[in-house]
CSV table of C-alpha atoms in Angstrom, one decimal:
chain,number,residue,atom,x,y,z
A,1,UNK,CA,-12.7,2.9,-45.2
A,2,UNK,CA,-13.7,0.6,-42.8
A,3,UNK,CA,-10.9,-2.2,-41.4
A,4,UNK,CA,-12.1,-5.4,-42.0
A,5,UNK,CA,-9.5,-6.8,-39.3
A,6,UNK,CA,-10.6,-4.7,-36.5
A,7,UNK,CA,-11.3,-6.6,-33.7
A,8,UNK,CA,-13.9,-6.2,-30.8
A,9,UNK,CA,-14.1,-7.7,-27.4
A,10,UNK,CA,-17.8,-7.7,-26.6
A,11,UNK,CA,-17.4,-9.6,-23.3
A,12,UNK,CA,-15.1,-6.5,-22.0
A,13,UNK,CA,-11.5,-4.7,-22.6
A,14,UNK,CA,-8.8,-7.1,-22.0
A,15,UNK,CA,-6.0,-5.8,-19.4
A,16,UNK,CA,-2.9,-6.8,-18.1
A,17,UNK,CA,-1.6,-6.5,-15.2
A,18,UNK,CA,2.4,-7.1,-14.3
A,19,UNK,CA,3.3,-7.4,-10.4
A,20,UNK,CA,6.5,-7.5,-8.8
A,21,UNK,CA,7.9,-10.3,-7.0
A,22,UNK,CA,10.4,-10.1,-4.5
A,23,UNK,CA,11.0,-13.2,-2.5
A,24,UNK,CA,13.4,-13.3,0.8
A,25,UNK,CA,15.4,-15.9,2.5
A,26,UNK,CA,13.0,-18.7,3.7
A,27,UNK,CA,10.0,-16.2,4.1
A,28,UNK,CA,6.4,-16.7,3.0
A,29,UNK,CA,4.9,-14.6,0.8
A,30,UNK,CA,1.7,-13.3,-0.2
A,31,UNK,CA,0.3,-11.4,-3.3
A,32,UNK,CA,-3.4,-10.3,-3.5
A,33,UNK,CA,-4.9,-9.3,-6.6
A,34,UNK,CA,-9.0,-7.7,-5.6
A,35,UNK,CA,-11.3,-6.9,-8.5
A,36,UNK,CA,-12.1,-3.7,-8.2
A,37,UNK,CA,-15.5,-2.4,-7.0
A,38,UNK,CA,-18.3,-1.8,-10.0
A,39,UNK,CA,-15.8,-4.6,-12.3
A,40,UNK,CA,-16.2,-7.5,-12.9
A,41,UNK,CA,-13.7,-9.9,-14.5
A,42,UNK,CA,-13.0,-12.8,-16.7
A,43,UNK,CA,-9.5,-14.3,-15.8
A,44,UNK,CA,-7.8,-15.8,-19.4
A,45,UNK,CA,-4.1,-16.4,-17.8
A,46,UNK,CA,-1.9,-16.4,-14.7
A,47,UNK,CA,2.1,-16.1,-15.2
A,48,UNK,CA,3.9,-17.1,-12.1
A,49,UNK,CA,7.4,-17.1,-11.4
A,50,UNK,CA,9.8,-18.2,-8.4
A,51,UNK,CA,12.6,-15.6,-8.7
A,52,UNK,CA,14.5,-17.3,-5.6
A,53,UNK,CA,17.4,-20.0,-5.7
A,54,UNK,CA,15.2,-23.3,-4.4
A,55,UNK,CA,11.9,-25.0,-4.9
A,56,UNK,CA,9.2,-22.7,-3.6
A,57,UNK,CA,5.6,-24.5,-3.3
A,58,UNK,CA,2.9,-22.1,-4.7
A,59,UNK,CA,-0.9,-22.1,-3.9
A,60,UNK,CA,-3.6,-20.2,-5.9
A,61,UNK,CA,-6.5,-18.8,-4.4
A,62,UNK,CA,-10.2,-17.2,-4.9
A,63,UNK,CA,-11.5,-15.6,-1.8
A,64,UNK,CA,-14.8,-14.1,-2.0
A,65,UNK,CA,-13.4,-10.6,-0.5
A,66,UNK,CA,-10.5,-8.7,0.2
A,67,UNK,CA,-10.5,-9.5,3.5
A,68,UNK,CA,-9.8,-13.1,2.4
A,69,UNK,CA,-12.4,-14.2,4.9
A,70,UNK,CA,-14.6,-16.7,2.5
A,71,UNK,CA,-12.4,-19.1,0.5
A,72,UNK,CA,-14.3,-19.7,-2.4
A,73,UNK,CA,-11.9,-22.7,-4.0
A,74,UNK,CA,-8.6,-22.7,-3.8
A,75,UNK,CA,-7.3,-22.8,-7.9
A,76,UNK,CA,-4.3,-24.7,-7.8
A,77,UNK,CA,-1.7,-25.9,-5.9
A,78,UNK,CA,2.1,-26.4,-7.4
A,79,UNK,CA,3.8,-28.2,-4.8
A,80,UNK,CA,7.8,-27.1,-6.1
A,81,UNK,CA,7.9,-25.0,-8.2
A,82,UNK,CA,12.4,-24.8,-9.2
A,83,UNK,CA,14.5,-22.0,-8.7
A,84,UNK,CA,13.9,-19.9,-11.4
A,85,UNK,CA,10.7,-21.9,-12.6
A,86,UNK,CA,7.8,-19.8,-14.2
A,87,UNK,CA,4.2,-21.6,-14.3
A,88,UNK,CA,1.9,-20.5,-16.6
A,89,UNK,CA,-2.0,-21.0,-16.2
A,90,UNK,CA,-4.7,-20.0,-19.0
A,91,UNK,CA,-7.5,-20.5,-20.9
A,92,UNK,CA,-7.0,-20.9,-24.1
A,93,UNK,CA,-5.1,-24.6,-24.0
A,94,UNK,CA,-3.8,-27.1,-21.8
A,95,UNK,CA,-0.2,-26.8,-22.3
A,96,UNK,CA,2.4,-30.3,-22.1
A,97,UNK,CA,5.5,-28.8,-20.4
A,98,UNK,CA,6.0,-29.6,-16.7
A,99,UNK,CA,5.7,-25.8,-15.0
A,100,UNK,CA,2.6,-24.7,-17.7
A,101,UNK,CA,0.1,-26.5,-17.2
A,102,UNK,CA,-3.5,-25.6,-15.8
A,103,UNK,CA,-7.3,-24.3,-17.1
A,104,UNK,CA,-9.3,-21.6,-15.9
A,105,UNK,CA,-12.6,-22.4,-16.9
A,106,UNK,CA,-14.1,-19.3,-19.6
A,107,UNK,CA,-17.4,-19.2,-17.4
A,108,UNK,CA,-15.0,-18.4,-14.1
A,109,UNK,CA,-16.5,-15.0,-13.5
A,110,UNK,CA,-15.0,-12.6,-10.5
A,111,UNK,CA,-17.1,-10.1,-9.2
A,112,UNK,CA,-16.0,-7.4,-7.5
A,113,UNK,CA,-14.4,-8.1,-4.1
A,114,UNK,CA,-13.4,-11.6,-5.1
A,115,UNK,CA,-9.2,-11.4,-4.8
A,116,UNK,CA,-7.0,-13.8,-6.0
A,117,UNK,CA,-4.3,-14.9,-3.3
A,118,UNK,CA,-1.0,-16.6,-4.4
A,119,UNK,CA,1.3,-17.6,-1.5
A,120,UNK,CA,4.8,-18.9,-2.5
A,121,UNK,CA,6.0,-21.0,0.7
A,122,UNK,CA,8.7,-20.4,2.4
A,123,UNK,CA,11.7,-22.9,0.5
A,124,UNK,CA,14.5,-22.8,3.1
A,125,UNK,CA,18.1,-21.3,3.5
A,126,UNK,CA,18.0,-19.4,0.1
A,127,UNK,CA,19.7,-16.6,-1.7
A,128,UNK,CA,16.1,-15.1,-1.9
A,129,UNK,CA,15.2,-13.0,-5.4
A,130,UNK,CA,13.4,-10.3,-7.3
A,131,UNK,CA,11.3,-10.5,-10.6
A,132,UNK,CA,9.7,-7.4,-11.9
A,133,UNK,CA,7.0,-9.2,-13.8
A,134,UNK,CA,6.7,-12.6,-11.3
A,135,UNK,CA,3.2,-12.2,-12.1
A,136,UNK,CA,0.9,-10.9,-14.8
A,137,UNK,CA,-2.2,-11.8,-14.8
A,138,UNK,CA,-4.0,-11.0,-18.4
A,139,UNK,CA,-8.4,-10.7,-17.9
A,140,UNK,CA,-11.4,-9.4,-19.1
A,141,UNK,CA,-13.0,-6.5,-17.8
A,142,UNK,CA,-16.4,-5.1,-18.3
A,143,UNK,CA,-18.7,-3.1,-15.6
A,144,UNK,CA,-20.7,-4.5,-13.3
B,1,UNK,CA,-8.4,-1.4,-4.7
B,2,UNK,CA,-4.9,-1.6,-4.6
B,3,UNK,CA,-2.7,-5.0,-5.0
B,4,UNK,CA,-0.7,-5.9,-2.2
B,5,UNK,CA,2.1,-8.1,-0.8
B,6,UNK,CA,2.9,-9.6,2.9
B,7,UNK,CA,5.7,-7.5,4.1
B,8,UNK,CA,8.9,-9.6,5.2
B,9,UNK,CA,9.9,-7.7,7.8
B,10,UNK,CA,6.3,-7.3,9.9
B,11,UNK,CA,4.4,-10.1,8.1
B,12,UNK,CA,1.4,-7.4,7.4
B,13,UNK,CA,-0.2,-7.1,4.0
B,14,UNK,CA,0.4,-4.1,2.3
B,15,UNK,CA,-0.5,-1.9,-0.7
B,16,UNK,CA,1.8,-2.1,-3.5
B,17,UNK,CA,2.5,0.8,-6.3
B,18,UNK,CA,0.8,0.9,-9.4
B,19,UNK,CA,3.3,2.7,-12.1
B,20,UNK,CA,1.4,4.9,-14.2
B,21,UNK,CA,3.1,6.4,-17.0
B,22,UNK,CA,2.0,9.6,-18.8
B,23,UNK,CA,2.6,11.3,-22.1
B,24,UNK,CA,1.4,15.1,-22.7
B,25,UNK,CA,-1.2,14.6,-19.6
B,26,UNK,CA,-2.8,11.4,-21.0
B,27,UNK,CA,-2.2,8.1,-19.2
B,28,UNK,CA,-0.2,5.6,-21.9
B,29,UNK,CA,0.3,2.5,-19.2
B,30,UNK,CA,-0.5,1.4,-16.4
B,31,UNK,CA,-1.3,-1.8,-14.5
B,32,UNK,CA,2.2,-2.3,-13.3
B,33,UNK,CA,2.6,-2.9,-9.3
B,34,UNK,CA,5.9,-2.3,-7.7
B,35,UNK,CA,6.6,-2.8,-3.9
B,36,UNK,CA,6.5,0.9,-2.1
B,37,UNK,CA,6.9,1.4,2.1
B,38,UNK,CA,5.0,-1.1,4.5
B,39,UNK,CA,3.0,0.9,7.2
B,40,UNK,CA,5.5,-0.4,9.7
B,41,UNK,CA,7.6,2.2,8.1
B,42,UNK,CA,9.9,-0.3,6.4
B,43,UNK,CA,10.8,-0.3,2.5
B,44,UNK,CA,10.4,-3.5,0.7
B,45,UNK,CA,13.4,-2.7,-1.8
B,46,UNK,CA,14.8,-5.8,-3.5
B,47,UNK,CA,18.2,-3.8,-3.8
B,48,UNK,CA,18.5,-3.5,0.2
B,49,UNK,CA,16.8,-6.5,1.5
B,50,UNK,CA,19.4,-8.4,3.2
B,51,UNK,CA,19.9,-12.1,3.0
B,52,UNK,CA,20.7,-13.2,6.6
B,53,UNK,CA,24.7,-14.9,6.6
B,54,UNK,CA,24.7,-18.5,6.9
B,55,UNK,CA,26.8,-19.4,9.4
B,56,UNK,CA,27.7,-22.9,10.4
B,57,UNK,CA,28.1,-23.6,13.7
B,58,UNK,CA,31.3,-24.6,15.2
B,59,UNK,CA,32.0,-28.9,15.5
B,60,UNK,CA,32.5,-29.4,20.0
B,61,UNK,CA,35.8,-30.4,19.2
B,62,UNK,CA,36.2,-31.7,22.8
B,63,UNK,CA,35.7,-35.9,23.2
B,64,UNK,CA,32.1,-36.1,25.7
B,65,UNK,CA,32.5,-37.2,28.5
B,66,UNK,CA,33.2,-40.9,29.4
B,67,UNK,CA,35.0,-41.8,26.2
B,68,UNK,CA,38.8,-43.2,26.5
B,69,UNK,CA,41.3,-42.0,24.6
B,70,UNK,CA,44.1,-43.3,23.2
């Protein structure tokens, strides 16, 4: 019998990737996602959180390679994100709340290469912190 | 290709871990990055990074110079 609820996803297999996050005392840090080679992605959500005691700024961005030499547009910029704060980017709604709020566009395609980059700023003296699953990024992946 | 992190103790970027987890030789998750060993040999372990002691330093107790005391 066939199942009239199954669903499909023509436009690719949707994946989920978790990252940990580990923040340290006053200390940049950097996370960068590439798309692997022969994929090419469809981005539906960003989760990011600030694991640390204080206000961390946090800047999103597409580089057109791994080597992050070509910055293709840089996605979005939080300027403080509080202790503890999680920001939540997607494409299915704007949202209301303070910390989840941004779009990704459904026709923003990544080819392979493209990595996204997402530097917390250094916040001052702090106790520094750990999440497990600071980011997960959910997309749509078909081959190139 | 790999996702990596800046390493806080040589400022390099560096591969992370992906967690793959198998059941009877067939993959059942993956997709999860931890933080492994940085190239400059260091571990990026949340449970042994230190936080550096703040320590305040000491108030010069001693009038400066040129100021009359009582």
């Amino acid at each position: 019998m066939s199942n009239p609820f199954a669903f499909s996803f023509p436009g690719g297999e949707l994946k989920q990737e978790v990252t940990s996050v580990t923040l340290v005392n006053n200390t940049v840090k950097t996370v960068d996602v590439p798309v692997p080679a022969g994929k090419k992605w469809v981005l539906k959500s960003i989760k990011t959180s600030n694991p640390d005691d204080v206000a961390r700024g946090i800047t999103w961005y597409k580089y057109k390679e791994a080597g992050k030499t070509n910055l293709i547009y840089t996605m979005f910029v939080q300027a403080a994100l509080g202790a503890a704060g999680v920001r939540v980017i997607n494409s299915t709604m704007v949202r209301t709340t303070n910390n989840d709020y941004g779009y990704i566009p459904d026709e923003d395609v990544w080819v392979a290469g493209n990595t996204l980059s997402i530097v917390w700023a250094a916040g001052g003296a702090s106790a520094g912190g750990t999440d497990a699953d600071g980011l997960i990024i959910e997309y749509l992946e078909i081959d190139a | 290709m790999p996702v990596k992190e800046s390493c806080p103790y040589c400022g390099e970027m560096t591969e992370m871990v992906e967690v793959i987890i198998k059941e009877k030789g067939k993959v059942v998750s993956r997709g999860n990055w931890i933080s492994g060993t940085c190239h400059c040999g260091k571990k990026i372990d949340p449970k042994t990074l230190g936080v550096p002691e703040l320590i305040e330093d000491k108030p010069d107790l001693k009038a400066p110079e040129g100021v009359e005391l009582p």
